[in-house]
mmCIF file of C-alpha atoms in Angstrom:
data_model
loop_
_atom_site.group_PDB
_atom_site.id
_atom_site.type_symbol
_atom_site.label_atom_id
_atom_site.label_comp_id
_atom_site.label_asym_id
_atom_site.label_seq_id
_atom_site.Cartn_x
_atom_site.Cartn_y
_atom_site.Cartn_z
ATOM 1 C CA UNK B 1 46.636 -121.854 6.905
ATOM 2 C CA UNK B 2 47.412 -121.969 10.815
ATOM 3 C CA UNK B 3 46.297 -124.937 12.551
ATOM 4 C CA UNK B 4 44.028 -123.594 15.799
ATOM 5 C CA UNK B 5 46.051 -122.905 19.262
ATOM 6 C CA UNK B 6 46.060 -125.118 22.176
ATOM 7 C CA UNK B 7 46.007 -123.694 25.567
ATOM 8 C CA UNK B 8 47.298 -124.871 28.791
ATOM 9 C CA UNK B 9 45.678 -123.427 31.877
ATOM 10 C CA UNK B 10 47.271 -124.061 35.316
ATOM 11 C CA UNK B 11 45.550 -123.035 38.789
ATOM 12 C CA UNK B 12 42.634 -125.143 36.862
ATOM 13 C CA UNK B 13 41.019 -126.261 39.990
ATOM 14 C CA UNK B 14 41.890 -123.189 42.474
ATOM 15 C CA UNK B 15 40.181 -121.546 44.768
ATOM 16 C CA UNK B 16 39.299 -118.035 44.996
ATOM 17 C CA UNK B 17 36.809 -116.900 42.520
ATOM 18 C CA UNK B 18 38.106 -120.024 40.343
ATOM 19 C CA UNK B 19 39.176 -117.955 37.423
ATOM 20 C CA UNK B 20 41.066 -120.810 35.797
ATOM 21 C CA UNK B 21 38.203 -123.258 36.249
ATOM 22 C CA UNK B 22 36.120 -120.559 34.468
ATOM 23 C CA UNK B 23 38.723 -119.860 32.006
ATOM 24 C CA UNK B 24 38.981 -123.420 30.770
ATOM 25 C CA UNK B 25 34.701 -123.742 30.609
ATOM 26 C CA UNK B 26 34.944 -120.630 28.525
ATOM 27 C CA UNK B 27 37.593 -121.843 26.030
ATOM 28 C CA UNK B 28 35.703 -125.300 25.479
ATOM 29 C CA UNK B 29 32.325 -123.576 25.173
ATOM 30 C CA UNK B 30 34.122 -121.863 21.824
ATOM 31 C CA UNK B 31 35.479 -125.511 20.658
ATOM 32 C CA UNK B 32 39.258 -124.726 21.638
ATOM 33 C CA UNK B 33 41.750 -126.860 22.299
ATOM 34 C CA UNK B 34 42.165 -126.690 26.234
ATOM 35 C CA UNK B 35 44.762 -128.640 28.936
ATOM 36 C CA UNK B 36 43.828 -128.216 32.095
ATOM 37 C CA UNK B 37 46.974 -128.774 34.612
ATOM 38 C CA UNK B 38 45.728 -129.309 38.403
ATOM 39 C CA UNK B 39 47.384 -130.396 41.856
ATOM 40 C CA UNK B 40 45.607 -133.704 42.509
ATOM 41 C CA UNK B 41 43.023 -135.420 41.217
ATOM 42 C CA UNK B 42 39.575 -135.037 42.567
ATOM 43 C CA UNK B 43 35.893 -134.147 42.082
ATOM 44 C CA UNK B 44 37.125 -130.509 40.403
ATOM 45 C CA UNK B 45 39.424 -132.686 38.201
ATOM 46 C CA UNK B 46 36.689 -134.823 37.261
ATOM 47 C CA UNK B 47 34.543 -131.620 36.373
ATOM 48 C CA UNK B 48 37.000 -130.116 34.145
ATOM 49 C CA UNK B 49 37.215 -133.257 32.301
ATOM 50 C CA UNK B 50 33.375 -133.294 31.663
ATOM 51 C CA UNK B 51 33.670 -129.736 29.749
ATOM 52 C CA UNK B 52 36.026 -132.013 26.974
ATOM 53 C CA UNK B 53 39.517 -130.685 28.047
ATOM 54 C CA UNK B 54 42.038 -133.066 28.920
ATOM 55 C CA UNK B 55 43.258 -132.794 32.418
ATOM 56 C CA UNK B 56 47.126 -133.410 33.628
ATOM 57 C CA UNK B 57 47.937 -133.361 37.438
ATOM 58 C CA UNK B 58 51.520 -131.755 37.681
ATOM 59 C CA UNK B 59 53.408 -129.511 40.294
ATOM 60 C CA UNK B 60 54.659 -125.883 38.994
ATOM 61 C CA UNK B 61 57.439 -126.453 41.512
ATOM 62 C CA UNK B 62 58.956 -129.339 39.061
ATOM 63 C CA UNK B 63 60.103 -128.062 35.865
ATOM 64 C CA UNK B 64 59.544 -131.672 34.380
ATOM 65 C CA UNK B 65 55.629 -131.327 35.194
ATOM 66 C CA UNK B 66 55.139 -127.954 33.477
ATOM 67 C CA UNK B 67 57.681 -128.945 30.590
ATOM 68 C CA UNK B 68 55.137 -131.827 29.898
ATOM 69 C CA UNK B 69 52.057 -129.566 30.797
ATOM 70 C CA UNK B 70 53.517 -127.230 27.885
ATOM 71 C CA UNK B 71 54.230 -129.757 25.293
ATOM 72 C CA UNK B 72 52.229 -129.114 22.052
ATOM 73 C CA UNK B 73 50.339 -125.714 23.120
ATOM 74 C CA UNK B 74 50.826 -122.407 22.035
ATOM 75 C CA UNK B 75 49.247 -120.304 24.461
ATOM 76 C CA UNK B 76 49.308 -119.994 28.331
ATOM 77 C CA UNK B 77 47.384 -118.797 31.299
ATOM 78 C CA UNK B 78 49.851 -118.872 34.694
ATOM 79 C CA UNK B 79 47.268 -118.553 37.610
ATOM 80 C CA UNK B 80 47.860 -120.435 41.182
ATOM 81 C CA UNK B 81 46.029 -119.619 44.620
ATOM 82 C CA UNK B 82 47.838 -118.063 47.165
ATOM 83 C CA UNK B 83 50.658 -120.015 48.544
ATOM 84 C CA UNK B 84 54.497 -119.324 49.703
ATOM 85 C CA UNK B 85 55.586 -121.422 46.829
ATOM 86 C CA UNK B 86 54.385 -118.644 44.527
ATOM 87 C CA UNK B 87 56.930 -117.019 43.414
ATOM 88 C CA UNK B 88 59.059 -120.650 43.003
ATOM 89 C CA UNK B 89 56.399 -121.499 40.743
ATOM 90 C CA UNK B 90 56.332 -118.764 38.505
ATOM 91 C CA UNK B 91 59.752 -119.185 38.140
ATOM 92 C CA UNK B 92 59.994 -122.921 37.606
ATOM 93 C CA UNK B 93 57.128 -122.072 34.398
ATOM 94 C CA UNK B 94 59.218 -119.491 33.333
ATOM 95 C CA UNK B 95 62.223 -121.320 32.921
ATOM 96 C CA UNK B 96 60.451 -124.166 31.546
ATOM 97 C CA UNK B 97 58.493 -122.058 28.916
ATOM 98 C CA UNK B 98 62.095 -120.565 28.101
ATOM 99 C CA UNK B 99 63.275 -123.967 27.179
ATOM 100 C CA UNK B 100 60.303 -125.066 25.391
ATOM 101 C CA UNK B 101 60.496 -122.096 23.356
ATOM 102 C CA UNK B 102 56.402 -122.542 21.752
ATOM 103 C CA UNK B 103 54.450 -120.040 23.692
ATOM 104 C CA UNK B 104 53.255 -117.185 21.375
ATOM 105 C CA UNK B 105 51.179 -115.847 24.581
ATOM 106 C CA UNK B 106 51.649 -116.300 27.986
ATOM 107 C CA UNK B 107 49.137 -114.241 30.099
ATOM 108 C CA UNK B 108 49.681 -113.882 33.988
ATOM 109 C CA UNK B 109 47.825 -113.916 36.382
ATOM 110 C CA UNK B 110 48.751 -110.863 38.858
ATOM 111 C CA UNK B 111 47.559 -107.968 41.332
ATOM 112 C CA UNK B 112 46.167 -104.460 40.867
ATOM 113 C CA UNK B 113 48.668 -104.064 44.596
ATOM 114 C CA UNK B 114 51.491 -104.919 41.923
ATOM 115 C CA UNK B 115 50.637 -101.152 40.176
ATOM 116 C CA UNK B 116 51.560 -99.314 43.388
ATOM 117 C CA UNK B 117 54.482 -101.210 44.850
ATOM 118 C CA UNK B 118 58.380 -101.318 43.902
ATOM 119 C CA UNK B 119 61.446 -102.595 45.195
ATOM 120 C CA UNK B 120 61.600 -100.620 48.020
ATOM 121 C CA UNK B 121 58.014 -101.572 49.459
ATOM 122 C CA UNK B 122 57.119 -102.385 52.955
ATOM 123 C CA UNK B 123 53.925 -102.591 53.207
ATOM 124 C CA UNK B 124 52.140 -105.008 51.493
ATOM 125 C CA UNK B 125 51.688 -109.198 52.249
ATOM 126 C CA UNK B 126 54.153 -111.664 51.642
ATOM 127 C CA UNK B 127 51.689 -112.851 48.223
ATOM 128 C CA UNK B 128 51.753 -109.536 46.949
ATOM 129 C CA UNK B 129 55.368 -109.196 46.980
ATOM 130 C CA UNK B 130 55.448 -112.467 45.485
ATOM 131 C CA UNK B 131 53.157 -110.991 42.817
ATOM 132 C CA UNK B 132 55.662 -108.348 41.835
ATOM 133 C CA UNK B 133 58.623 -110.418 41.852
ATOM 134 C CA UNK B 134 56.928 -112.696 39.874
ATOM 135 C CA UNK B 135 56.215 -110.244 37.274
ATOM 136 C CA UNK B 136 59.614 -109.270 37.004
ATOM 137 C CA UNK B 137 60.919 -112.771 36.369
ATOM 138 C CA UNK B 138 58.123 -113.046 33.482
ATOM 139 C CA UNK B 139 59.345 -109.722 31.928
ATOM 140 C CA UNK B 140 63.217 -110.606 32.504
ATOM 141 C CA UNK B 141 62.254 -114.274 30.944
ATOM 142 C CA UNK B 142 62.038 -112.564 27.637
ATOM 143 C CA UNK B 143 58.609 -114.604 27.105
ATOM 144 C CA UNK B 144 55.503 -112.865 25.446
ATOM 145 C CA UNK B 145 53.993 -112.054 28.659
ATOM 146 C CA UNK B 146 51.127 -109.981 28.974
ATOM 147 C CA UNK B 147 50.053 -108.959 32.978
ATOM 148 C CA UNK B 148 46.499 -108.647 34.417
ATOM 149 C CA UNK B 149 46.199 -107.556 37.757
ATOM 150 C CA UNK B 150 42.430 -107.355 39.111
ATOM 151 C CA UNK B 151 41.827 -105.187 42.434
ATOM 152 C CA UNK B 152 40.239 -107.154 44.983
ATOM 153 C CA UNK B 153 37.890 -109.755 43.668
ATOM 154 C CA UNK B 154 34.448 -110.032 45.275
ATOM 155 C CA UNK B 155 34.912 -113.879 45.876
ATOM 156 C CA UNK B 156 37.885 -112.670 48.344
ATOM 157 C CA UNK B 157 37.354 -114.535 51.656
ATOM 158 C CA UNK B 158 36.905 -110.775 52.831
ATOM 159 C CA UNK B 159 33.548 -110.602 51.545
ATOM 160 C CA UNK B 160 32.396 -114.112 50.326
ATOM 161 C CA UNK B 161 33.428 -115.165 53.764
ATOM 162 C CA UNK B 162 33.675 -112.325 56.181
ATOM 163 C CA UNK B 163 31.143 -110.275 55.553
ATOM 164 C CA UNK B 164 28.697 -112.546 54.087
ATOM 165 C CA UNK B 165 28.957 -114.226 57.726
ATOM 166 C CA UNK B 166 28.376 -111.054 59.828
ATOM 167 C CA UNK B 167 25.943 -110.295 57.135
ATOM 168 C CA UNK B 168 23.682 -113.444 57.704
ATOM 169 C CA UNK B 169 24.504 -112.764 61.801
ATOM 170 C CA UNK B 170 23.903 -108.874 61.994
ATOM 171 C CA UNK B 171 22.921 -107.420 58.743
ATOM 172 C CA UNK B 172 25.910 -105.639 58.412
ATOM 173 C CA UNK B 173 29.180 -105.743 56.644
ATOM 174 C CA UNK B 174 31.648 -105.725 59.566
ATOM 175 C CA UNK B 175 34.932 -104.510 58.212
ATOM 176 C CA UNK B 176 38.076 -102.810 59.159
ATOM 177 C CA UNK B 177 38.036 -100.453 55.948
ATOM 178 C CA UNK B 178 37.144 -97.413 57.931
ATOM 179 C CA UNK B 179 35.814 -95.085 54.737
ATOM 180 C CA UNK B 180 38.354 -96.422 52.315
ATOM 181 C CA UNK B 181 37.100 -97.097 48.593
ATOM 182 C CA UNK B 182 37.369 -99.741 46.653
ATOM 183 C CA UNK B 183 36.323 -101.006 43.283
ATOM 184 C CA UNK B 184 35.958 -105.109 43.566
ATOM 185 C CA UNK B 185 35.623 -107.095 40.457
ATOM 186 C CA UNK B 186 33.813 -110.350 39.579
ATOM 187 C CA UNK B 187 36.274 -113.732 39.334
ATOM 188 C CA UNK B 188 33.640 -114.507 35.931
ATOM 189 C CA UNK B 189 35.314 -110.969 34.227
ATOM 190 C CA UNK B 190 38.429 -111.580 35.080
ATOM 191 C CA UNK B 191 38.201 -115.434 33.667
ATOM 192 C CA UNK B 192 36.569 -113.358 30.160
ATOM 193 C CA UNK B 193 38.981 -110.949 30.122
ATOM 194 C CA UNK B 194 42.120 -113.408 29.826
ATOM 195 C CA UNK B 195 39.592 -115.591 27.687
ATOM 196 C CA UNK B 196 39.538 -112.961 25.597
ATOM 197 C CA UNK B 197 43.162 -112.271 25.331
ATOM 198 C CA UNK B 198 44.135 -115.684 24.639
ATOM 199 C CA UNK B 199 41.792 -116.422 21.980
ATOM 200 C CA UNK B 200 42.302 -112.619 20.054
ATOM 201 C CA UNK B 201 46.616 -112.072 20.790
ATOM 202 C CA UNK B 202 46.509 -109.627 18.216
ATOM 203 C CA UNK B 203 44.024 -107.146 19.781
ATOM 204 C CA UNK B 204 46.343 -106.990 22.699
ATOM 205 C CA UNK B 205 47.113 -103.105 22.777
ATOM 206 C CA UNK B 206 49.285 -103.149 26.233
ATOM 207 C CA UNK B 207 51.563 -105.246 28.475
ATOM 208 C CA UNK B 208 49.719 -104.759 31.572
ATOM 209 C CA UNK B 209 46.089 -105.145 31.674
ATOM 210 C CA UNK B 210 44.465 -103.975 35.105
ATOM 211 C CA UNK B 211 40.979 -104.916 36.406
ATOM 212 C CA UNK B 212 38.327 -103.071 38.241
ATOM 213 C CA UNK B 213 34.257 -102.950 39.148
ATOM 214 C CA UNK B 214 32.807 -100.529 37.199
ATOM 215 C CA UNK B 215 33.414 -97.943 40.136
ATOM 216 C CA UNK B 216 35.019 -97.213 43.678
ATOM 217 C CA UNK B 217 33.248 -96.369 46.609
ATOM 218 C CA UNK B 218 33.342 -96.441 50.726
ATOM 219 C CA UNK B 219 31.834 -99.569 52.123
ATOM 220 C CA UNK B 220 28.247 -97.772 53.392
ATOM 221 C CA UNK B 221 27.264 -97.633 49.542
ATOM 222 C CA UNK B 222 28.551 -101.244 49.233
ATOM 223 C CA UNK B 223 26.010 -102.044 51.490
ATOM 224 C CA UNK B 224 23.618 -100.278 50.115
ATOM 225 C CA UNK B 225 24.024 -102.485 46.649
ATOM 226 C CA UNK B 226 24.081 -105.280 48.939
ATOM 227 C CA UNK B 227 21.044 -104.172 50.214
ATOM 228 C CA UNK B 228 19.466 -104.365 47.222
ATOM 229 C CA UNK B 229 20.461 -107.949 46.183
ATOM 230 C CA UNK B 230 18.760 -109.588 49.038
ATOM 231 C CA UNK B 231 15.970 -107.537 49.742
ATOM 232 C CA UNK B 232 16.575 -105.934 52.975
ATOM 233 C CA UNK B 233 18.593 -103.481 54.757
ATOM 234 C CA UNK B 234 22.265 -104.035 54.928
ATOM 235 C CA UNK B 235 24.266 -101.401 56.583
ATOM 236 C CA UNK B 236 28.262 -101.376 57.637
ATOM 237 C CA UNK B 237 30.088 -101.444 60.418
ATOM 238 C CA UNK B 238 33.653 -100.200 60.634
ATOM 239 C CA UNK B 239 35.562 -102.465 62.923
ATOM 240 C CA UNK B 240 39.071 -101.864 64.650
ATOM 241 C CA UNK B 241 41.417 -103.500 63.027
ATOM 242 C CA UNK B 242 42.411 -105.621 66.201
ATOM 243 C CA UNK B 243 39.093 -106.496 67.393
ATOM 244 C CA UNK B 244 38.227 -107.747 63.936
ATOM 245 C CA UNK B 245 41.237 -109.628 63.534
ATOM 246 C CA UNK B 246 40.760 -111.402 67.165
ATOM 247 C CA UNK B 247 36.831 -111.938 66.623
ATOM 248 C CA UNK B 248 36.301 -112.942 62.759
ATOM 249 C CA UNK B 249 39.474 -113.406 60.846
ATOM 250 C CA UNK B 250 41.015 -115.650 63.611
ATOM 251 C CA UNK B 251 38.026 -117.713 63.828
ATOM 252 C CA UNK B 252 38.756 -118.688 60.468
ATOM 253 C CA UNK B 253 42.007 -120.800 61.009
ATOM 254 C CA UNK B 254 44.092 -119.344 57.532
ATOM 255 C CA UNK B 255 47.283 -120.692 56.898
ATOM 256 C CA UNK B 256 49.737 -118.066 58.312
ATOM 257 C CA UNK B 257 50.122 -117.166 54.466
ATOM 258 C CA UNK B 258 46.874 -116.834 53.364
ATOM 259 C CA UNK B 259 46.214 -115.154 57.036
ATOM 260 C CA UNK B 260 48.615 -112.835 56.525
ATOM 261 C CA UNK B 261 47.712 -111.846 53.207
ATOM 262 C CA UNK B 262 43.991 -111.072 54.476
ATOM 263 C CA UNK B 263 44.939 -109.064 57.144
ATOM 264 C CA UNK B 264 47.409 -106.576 54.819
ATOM 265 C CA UNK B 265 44.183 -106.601 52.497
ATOM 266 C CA UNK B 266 42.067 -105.421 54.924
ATOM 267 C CA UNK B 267 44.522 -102.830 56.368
ATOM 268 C CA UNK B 268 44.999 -101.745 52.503
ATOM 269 C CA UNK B 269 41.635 -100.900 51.987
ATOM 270 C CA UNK B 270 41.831 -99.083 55.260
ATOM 271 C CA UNK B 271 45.166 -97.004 53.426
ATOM 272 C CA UNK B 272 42.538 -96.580 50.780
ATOM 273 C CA UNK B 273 44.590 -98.135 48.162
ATOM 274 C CA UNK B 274 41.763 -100.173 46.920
ATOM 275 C CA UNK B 275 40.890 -96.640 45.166
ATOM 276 C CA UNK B 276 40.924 -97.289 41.521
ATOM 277 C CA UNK B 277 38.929 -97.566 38.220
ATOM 278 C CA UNK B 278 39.901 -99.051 34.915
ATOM 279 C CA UNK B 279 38.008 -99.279 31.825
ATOM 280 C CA UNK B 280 40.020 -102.409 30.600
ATOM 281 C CA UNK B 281 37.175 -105.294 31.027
ATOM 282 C CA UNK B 282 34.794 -103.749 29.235
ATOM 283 C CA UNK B 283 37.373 -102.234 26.737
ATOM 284 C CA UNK B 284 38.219 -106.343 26.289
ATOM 285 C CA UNK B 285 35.301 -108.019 27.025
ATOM 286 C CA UNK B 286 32.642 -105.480 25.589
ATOM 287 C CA UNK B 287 30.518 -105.252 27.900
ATOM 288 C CA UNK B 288 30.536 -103.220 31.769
ATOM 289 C CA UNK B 289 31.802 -104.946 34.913
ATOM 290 C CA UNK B 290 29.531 -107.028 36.376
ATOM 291 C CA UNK B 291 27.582 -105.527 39.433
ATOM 292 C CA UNK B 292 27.788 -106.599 43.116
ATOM 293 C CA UNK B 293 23.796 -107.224 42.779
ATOM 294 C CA UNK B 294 24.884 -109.649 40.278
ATOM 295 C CA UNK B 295 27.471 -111.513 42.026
ATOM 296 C CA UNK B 296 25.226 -111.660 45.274
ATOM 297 C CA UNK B 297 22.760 -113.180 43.494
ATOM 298 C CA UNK B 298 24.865 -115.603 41.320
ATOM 299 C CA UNK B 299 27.567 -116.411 44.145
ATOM 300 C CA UNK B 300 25.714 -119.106 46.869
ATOM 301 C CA UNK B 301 27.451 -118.089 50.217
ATOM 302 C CA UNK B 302 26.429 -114.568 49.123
ATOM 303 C CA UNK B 303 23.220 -114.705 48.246
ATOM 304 C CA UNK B 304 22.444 -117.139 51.526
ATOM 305 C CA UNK B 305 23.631 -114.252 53.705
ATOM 306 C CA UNK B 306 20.301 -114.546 55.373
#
């Protein structure tokens, strides 16, 4: 009789959409065994540890930290924000995970960009290069690796940021998408869908798993749904691409990285390659994407767009 998995989770305390976070609270609401490695410690530390998993502070740049981080678990979920150590990172895990040799899964954490690019791709951000190299290394490591790449998640600083600002300013979605589509999924299906595929391995049909809402569309019926959620007419404005970029996404002070990575976003959607459905969460999860009504109302900067 097996003895039950334990599963390390790094990115526990990140940022966007805080998929690992949500990841580790759904492991320990089923009893399993969860590590929880983080940056620092600090108040989202301190709340993983109150959910019962034990909580390491390491650096994926140090192959020492994650070689500790892996010691005695089974299973693995590689997830980090955005940063220019990226790709170092993923390949500091896989080389450690190589050496420990006791992963049965390791899931990553990628891009639904990754689907479209290859080596000879220009023009996407720095991250989302570092997203397909990354993926690459993981697939050259020889490690059980499966890949999940969500599209655009609605807790992107595009919309949980951006537009909920010119939202609660103009009552409008001010955007540089022109009448490109785009199909948005919730960080809380993403965090069940690799849930999911830790806990049931064997019901793993694929080696890339990507991640959609339930459908695309142009950013006037985005509004619309928006519209709904809070009770009141939201409509959308299609921005230049420099005047938005000088007026709201400078205002925000990025990081060059993260700033750079916004901006390609935004001129992506633009390209229209935000354009794409999958059927994979609810194939996994078994149940539809959740609905931008429902993250407006369950995500506070959203739903305080007034």
């Amino acid at each position: 009789m097996h003895s039950e998995p334990k599963f390390l989770v790094t990115g526990a305390a990140g940022a966007v959409g805080a998929v690992g976070r949500r990841v580790v609270e759904l492991l320990r609401e089923q009893g399993r065994s969860v590590r929880a490695l983080v940056h620092r410690e600090d108040e989202r530390a301190d709340a993983l540890r109150t959910t019962g998993a034990e909580v390491v502070v390491g650096d994926l740049t140090r192959a020492p930290d994650v070689l500790a981080a892996l010691d005695g678990c089974e299973r693995a979920f590689f997830s980090l924000s955005v940063s220019p150590k990226y790709l170092e990172a993923a390949a500091t895990t896989a080389v450690a995970a190589r050496e420990y040799g006791g992963l049965d899964l390791l899931i990553d954490m990628s891009q639904m960009t990754v689907s479209q690019m290859s080596p000879a791709s220009t023009g996407e951000s720095d991250q989302q290069r570092q997203h397909w190299l990354t993926e690459q290394v993981f697939d050259w490591s020889g490690l059980p690796v499966t890949h999940v790449r969500p599209t655009a998640m609605m807790e992107n600083p595009l919309f949980r940021i951006v537009a909920a600002a010119s939202v609660a300013k103009y009552d409008s979605i001010r955007l540089p998408f022109g009448d490109g589509r785009t199909s948005p999924v919730a960080a809380q299906d993403v965090a069940e869908t690799v849930a999911t595929l830790l806990c049931r391995p064997a019901d793993r049909t694929r080696h890339v798993y990507e991640l959609t809402g339930g459908t695309s569309r142009d950013m006037t019926e985005i509004a619309g749904e928006w519209s709904v959620a809070l009770g009141r007419t939201i409509t959308y404005t299609d921005v230049p691409f420099d005047e938005w970029e000088d007026n709201e996404l400078r205002a925000l002070r990025l990081p060059e990285h993260l700033y750079d990575h916004v901006a390609t976003m935004a001129r992506l959607h633009a390209a229209n390659r935000y354009d794409r459905v999958s059927r994979d969460v609810e194939e996994i999860t078994g149940h539809p994407p959740l609905s931008w009504q429902d993250a407006v109302l369950s995500n506070s900067r959203l739903s305080t767009a007034e």
